[in-house]
Coordinates of C-alpha atoms and ligand atoms in Angstrom, one line a residue:
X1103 CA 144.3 151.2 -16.1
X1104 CA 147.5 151.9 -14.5
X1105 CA 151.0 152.3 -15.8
X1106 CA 154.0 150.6 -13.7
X1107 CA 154.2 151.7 -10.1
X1108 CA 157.8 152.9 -9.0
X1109 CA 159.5 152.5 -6.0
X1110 CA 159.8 155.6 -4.0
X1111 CA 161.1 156.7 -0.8
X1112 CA 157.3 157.1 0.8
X1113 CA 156.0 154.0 -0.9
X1114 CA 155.1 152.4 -4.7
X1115 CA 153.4 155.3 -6.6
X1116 CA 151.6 154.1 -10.3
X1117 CA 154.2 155.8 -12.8
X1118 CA 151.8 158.6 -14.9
X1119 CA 150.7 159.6 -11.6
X1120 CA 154.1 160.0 -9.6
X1121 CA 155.2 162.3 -12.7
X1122 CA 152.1 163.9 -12.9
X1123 CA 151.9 165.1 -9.2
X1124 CA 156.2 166.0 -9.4
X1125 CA 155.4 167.8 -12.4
X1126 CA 158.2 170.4 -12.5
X1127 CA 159.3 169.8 -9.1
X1128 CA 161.4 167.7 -10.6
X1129 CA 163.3 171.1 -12.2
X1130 CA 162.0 174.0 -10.5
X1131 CA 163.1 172.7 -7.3
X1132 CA 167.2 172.5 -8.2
X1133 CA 166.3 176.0 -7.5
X1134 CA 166.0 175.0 -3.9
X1135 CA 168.4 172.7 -2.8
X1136 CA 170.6 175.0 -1.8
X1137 CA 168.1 176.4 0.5
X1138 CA 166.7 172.8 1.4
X1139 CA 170.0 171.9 2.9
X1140 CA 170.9 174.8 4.8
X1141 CA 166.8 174.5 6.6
X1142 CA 168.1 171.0 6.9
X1143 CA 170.9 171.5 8.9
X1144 CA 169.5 173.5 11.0
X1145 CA 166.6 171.0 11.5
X1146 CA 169.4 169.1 12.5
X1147 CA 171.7 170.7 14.6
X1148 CA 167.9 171.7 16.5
X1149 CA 167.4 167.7 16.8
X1150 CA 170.9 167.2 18.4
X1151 CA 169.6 170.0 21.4
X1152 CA 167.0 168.4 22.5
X1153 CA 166.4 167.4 25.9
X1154 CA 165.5 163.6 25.0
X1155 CA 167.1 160.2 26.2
X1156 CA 168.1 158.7 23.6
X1157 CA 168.9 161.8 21.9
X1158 CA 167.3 162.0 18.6
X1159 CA 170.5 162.7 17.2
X1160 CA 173.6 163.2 19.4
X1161 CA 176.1 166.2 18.7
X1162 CA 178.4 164.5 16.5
X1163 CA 175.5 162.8 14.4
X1164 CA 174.1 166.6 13.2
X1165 CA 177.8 167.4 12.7
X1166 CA 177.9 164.3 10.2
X1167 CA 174.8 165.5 8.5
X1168 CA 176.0 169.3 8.5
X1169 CA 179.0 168.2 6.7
X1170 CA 177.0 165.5 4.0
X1171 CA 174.3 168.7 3.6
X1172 CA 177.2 171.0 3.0
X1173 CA 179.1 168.8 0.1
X1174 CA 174.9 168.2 -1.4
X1175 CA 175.3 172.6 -0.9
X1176 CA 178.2 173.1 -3.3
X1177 CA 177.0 169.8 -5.5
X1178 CA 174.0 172.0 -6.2
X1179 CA 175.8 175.2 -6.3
X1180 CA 177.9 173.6 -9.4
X1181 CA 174.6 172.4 -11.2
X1182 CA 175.3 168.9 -10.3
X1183 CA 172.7 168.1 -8.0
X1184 CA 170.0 165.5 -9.3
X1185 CA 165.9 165.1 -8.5
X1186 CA 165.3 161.9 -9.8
X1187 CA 161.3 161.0 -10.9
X1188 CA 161.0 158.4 -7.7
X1189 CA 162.5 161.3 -4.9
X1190 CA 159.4 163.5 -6.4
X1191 CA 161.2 166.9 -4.9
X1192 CA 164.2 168.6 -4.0
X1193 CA 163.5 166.8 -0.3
X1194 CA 163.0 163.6 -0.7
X1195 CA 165.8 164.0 -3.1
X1196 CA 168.3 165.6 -0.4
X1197 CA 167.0 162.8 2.0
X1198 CA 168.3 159.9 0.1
X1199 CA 171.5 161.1 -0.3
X1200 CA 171.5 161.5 3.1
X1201 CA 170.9 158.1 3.6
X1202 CA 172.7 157.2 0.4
X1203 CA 176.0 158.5 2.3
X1204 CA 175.6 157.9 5.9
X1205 CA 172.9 154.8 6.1
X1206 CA 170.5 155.1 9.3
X1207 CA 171.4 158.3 10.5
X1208 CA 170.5 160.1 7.2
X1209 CA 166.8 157.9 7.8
X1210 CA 167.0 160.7 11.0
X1211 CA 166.7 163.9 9.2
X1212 CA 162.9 163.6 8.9
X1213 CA 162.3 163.1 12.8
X1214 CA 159.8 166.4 13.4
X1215 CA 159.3 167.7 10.2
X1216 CA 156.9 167.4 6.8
X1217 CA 157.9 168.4 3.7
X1218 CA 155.3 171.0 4.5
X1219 CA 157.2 172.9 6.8
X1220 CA 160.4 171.8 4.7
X1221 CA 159.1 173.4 1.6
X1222 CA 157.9 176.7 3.4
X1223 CA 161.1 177.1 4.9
X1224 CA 163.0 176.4 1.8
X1225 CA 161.2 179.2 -0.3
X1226 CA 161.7 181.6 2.4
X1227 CA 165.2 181.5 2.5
X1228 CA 165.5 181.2 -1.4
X1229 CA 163.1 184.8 -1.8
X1230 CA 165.1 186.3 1.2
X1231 CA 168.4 186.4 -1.1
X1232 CA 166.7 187.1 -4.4
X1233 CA 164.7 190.2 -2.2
X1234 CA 167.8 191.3 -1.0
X1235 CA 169.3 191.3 -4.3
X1236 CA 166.2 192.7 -6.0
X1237 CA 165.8 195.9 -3.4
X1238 CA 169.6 196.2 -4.4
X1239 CA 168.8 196.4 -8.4
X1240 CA 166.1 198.8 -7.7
X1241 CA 168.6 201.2 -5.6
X1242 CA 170.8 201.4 -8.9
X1243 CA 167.6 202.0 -10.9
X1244 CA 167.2 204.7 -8.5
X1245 CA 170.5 206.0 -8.7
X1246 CA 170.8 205.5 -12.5
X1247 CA 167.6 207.9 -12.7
X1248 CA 169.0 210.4 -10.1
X1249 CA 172.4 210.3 -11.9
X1250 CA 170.5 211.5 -15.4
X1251 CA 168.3 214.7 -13.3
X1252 CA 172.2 215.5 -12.0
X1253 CA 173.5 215.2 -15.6
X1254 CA 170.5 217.6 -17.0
X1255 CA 169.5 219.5 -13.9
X1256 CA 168.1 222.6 -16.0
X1257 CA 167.3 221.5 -18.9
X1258 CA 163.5 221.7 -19.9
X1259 CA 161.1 219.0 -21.3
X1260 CA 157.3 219.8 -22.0
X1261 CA 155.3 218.8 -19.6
X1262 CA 152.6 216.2 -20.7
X1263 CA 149.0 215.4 -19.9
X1264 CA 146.8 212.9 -21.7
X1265 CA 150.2 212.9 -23.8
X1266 CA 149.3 216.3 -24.9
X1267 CA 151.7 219.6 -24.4
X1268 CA 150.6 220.4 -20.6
X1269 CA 153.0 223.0 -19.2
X1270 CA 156.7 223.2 -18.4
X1271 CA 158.8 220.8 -17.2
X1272 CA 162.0 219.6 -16.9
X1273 CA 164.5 216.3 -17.7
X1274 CA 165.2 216.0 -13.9
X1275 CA 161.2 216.0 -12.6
X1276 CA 160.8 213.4 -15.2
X1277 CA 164.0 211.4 -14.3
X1278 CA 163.6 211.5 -10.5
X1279 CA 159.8 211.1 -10.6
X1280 CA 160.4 207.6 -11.5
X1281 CA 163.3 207.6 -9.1
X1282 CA 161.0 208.6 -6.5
X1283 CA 158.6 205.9 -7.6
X1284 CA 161.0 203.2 -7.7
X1285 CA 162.4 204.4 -4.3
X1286 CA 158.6 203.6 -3.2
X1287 CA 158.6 200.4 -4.9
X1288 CA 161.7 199.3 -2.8
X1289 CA 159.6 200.0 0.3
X1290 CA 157.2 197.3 -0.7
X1291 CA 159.7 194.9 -1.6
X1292 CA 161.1 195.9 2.1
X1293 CA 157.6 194.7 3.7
X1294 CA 157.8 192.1 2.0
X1295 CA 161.0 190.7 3.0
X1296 CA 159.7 191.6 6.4
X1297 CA 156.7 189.3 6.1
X1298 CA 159.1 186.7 4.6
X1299 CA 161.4 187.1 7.7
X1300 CA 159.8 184.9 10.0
X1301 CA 160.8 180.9 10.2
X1302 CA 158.1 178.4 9.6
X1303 CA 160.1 175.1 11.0
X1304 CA 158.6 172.9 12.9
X1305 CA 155.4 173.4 12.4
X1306 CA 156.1 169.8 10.6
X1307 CA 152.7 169.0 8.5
X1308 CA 150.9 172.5 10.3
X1309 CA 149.9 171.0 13.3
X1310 CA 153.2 170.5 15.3
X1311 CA 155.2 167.4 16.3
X1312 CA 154.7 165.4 20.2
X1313 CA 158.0 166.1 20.5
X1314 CA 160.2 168.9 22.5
X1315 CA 161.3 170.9 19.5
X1316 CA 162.9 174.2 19.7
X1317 CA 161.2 176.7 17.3
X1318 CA 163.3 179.0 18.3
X1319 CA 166.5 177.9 18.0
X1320 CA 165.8 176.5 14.6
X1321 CA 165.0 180.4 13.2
X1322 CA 168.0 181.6 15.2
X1323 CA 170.3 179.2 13.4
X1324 CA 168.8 180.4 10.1
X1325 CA 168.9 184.0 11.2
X1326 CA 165.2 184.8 10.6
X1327 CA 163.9 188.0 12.8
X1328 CA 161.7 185.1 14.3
X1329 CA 159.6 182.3 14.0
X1330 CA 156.2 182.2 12.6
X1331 CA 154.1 181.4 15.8
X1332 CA 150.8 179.3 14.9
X1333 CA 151.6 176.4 13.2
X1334 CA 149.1 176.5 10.8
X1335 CA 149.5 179.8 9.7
X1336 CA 152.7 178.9 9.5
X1337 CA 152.0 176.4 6.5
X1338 CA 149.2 177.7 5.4
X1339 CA 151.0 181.2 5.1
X1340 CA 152.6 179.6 1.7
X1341 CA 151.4 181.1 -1.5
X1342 CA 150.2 184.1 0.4
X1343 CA 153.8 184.7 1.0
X1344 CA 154.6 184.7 -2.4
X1345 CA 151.5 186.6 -3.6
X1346 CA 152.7 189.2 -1.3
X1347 CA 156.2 189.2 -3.0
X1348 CA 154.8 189.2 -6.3
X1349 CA 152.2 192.0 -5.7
X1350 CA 155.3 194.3 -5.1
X1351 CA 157.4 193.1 -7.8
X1352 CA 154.2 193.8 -9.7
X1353 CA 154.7 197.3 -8.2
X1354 CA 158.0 198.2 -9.6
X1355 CA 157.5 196.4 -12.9
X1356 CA 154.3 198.7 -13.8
X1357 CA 156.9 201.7 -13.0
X1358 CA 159.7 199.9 -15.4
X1359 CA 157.1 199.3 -17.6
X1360 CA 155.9 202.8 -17.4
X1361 CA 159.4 204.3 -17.8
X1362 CA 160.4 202.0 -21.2
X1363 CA 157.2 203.9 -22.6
X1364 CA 158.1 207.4 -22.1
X1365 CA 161.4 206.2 -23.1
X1366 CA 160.2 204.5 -26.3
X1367 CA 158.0 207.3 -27.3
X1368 CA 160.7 210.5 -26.4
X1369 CA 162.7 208.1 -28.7
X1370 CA 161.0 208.4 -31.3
X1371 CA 162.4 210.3 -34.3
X1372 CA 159.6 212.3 -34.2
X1373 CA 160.5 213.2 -30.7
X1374 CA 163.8 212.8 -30.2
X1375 CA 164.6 214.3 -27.3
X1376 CA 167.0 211.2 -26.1
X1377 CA 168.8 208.4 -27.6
X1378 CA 168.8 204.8 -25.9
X1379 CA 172.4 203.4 -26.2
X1380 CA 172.7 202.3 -30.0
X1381 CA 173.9 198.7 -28.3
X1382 CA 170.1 197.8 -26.6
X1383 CA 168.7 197.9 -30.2
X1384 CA 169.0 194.3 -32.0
X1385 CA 167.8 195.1 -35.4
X1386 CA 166.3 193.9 -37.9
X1387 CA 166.5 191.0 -40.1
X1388 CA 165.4 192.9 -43.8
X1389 CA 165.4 196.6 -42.6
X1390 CA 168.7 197.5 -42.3
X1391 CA 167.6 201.0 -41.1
X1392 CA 166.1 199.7 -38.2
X1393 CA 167.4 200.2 -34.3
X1394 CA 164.6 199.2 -32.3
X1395 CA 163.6 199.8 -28.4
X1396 CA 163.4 195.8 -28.3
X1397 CA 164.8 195.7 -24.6
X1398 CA 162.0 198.3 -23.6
X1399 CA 158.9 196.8 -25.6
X1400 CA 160.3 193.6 -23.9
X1401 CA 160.2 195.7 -20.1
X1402 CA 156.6 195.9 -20.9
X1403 CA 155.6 191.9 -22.1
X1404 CA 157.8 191.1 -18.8
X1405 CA 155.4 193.6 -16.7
X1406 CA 152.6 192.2 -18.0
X1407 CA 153.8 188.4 -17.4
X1408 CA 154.5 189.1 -13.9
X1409 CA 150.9 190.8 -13.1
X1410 CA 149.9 187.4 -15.2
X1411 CA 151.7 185.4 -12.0
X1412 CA 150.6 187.4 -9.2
X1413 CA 147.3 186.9 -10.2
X1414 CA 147.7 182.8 -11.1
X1415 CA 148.9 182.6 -7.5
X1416 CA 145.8 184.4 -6.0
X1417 CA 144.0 182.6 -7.9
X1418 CA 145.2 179.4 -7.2
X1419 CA 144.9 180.2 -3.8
X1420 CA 141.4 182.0 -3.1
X1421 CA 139.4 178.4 -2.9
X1422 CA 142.5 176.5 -1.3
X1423 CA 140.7 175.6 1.8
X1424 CA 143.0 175.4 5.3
X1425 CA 145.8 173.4 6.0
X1426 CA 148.4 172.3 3.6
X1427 CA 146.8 171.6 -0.1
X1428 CA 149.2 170.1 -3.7
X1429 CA 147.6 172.9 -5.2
X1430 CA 150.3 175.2 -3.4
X1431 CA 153.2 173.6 -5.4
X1432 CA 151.8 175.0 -8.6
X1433 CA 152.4 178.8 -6.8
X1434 CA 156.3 177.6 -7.2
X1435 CA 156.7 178.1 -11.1
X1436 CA 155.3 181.6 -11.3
X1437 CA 156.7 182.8 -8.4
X1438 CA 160.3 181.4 -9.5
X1439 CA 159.5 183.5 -12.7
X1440 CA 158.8 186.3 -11.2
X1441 CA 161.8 187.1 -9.2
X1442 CA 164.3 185.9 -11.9
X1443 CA 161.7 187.9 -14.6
X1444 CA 161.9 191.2 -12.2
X1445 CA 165.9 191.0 -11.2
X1446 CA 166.6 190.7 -15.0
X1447 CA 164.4 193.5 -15.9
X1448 CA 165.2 195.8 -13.7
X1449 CA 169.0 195.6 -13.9
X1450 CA 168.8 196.0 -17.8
X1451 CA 166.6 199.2 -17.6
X1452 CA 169.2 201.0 -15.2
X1453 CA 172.4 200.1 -17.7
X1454 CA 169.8 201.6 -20.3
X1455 CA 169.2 204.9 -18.4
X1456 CA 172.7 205.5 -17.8
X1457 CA 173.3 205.5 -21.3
X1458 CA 171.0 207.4 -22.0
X1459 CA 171.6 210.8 -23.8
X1460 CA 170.0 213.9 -24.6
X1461 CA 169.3 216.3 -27.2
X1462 CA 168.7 219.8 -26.2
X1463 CA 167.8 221.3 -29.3
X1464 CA 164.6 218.9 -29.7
X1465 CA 163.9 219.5 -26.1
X1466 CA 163.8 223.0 -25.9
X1467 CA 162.4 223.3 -29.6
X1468 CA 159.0 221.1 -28.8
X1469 CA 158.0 224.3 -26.9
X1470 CA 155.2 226.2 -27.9
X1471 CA 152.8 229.5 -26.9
X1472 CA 150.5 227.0 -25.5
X1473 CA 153.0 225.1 -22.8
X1474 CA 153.1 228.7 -21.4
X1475 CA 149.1 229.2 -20.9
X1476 CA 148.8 228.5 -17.4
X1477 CA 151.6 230.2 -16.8
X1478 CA 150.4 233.3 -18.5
X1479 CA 147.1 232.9 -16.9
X1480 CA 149.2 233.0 -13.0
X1481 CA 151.0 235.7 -14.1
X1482 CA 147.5 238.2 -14.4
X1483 CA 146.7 236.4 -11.4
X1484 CA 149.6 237.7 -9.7
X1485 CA 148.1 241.0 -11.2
X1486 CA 145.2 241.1 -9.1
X1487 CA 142.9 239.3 -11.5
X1488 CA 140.4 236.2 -9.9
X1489 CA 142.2 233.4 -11.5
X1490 CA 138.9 232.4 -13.2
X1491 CA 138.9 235.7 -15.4
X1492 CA 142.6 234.9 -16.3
X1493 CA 141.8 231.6 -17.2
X1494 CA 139.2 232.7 -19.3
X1495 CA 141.5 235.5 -20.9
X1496 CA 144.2 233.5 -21.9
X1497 CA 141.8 231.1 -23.6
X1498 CA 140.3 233.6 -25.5
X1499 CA 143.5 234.9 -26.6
X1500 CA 145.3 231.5 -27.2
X1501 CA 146.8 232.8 -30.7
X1502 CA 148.6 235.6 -29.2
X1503 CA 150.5 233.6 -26.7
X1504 CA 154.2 233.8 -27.4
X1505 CA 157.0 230.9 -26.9
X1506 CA 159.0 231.9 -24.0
X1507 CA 162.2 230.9 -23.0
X1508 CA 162.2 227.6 -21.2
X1509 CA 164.6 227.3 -19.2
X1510 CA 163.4 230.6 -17.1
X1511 CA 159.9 229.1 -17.1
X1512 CA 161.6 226.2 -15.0
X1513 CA 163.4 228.1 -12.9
X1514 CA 160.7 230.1 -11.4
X1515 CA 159.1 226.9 -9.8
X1516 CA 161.5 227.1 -7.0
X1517 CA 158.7 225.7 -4.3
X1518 CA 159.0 222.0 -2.7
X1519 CA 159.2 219.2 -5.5
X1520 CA 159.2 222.0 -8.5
X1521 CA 161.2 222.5 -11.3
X1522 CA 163.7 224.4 -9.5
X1523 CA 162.8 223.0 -6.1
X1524 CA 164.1 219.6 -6.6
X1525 CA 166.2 217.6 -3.4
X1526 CA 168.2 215.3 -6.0
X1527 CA 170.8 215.2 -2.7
X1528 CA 167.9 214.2 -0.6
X1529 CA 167.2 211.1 -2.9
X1530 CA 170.4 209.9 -2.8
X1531 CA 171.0 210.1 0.9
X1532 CA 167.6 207.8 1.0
X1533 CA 169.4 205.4 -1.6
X1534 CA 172.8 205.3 0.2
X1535 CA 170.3 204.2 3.2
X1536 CA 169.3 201.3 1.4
X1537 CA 172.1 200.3 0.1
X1538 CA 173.7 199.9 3.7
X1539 CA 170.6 198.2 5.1
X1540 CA 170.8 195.9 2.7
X1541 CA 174.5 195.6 2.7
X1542 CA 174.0 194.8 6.7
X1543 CA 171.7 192.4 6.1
X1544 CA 173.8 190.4 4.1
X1545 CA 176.6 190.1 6.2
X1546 CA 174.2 189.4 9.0
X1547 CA 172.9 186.5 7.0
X1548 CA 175.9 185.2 6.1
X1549 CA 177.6 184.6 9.4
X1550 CA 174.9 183.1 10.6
X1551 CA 175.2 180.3 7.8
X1552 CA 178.7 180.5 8.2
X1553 CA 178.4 179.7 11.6
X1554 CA 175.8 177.1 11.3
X1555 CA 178.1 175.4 8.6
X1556 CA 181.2 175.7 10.2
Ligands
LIG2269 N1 156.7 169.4 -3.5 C1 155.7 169.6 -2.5 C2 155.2 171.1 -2.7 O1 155.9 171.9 -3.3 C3 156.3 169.4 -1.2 C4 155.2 169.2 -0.1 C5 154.5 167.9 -0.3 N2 153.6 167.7 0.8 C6 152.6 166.9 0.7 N3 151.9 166.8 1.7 N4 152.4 166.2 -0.4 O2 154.2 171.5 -2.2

């Protein structure tokens, strides 16, 4: 039984199936189309280089497509681009407009490539941006962190394990911790923009064209460090791309995720030791006493949806034999989700730590005799007693232990990475690093388009 076939640019396709195979291609890939015709022009201006009589496309021909791709650019950039059901993507969409405006010569944008290679290059350039602007967000997490240990750089906080009092500690080892963590985080996102730096044009369907292409010119027009070099790989490197992105936006969101708990717990009124910004509480509906950590309990749903993609994609991959496979299209959705899920989340967490305030009454009174046992027991071992007999001491002696004064009990760790050892300048000179690369990068990106445009 088949429903009405529809007439599409590759042929008639029976009607349930066409919108079954688009599926949300049809939405999810307005998300490209910006990047489809940039990779499309410089497909183009490639095509108009080579050393072929007839040229595939003369000069002036890719500077007639570059200037159709550019107004299809801004259509899409104003939300007025359109996939119908019969273009099936963002390409085939992009293609017969092309041909739509300019007749035969937009039938010549296809010469050497696949919608394999079209689609690999397309996503590449889409993450490249929402990477950049993702390692940006986590430098102001970073910074929003640092700025709170420089706001409170003496003030002590008990020091947990198993959530339990553990020993001394202080607002700024907590704060910069996660800093430090984040700062780590950003590395990973780093490699993978590195991995996503390489250009996968031309590789056409993943085993090359019969044609003299020039690989290299195409990633030089598009400003990639290079292109990828086996043309399989270079298609078949989909979806592990992404997984790769995803496994380190995983990364940071189990340390935002992390940081909303200790948030939501030091919150408490039971704790209280800070207050999130009355304005990222939305209330409640019969309780009018309530203020809720909503935006943090949300911080840790939005961690576990993005672990939730990263593994959808590996698994969606792990039996995909070589060579392109439709099963790869389904890797778009949760990867799309991921970076918008991980940008959002991340920026909202640093505008909640910088409003974050403290109170240093419930901080300093949640100390007890017992936060001070291992210090008591170093303090007979600096007495001359094995640090075994001390330990036992103090344990048998545990009632008699007094509540000392915090804040000296935080300055006397003045060793690498203690209490009273900590390089808060050092982090941010590594953030201000970051921030300039990226910066760099982004001006190096965009003369490239300017120039490929102009
Ligand atoms: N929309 C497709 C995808 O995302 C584009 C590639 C289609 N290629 C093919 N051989 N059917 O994978």
């Amino acid at each position: 039984m088949s429903t009405s076939p529809q007439r599409t640019t590759v042929g008639n396709i029976d009607e349930e199936i066409l919108l079954f195979t688009a599926g949300k291609d049809l939405v999810l890939d307005l998300q490209l189309a910006e990047a489809d015709c940039i990779g499309s022009a410089a497909h183009a201006r490639m095509l108009s280089t080579m050393p072929v009589q007839p040229p595939v496309l003369t000069s002036e021909e890719a500077d007639a497509l570059i200037a159709e791709l550019a107004k299809i650019r801004d259509l899409a950039r104003a939300g007025q681009f359109e996939i119908r059901p019969e273009d099936q993507d963002v390409h085939l969409a992009v293609e017969r407009n092309l041909t739509e405006k300019l007749g035969d010569l937009g039938k010549k944008i296809h010469t050497g490539r696949s919608r394999n290679d079209q689609v690999a290059v397309d996503l590449r350039l889409f993450a490249r941006d929402r990477l950049l602007d993702l390692m940006e967000d986590s430098a102001s997490l970073a910074s929003a962190l640092i700025g709170f240990a420089e706001k409170h750089p003496e003030l002590p906080l008990v020091g947990r394990t198993h959530m339990q009092p553990a020993m001394p500690s202080s607002v700024a080892l907590w704060a910069s911790a996660y800093a430090e963590a984040v700062l780590e985080d950003l590395s990973s996102l780093k490699h993978a923009f590195t991995l996503n730096n390489k250009c996968p044009l031309g590789a056409a369907a993943g085993y090359g064209v019969p044609i003299p292409i020039d690989r290299q010119l195409s990633s030089d027009l598009l400003g990639f460090a290079k292109p990828l070099h086996n043309v399989a790989h270079a298609i078949q490197a989909r979806g592990k791309l992404e997984y790769q992105i995803l496994q380190a936006m995983g990364q940071l969101m189990i340390t935002l995720s992390r940081i909303s708990q200790d948030l939501m717990i030091f919150t408490l009124p039971e704790f209280g030791y800070f207050r999130i910004p009355k304005a990222f509480g939305t209330g409640s509906s019969i309780m009018p006493n309530k203020n809720n950590p909503d935006v943090l309990e949300l911080i840790r749903s939005k961690c576990a949806l993005v672990l939730g993609y990263s593994s959808a994609v590996g698994h969606i991959l792990h039996a995909a034999p070589g060579g392109y496979n439709r099963d790869l299209q389904d890797a778009k959705e949760p990867f799309l989700e991921g970076l918008a899920t991980t940008s959002a989340s991340t920026r909202i967490l640093a505008r909640c730590v910088e409003g974050l305030e403290v109170n240093p009454e419930r901080l300093r009174g949640a100390f007890d005799g017992g936060v001070f046992a291992t210090d008591a027991a170093l303090a007979l071992v600096a007495e001359g007693m094995p640090f075994r007999d001390a330990y036992h001491h103090i344990k048998d002696h545990l009632a008699d232990l007094e509540n000392e004064d915090p804040d000296a009990a935080i300055a006397r760790k003045t060793h690498l990475g203690g209490t009273n050892g900590l390089d808060l300048p050092g982090y941010r000179a590594e953030i201000d690093t970051q921030i300039d690369w990226i910066a760099e990068c982004r001006k190096r990106l965009a003369d490239k388009l300017n120039a490929l445009f102009s």
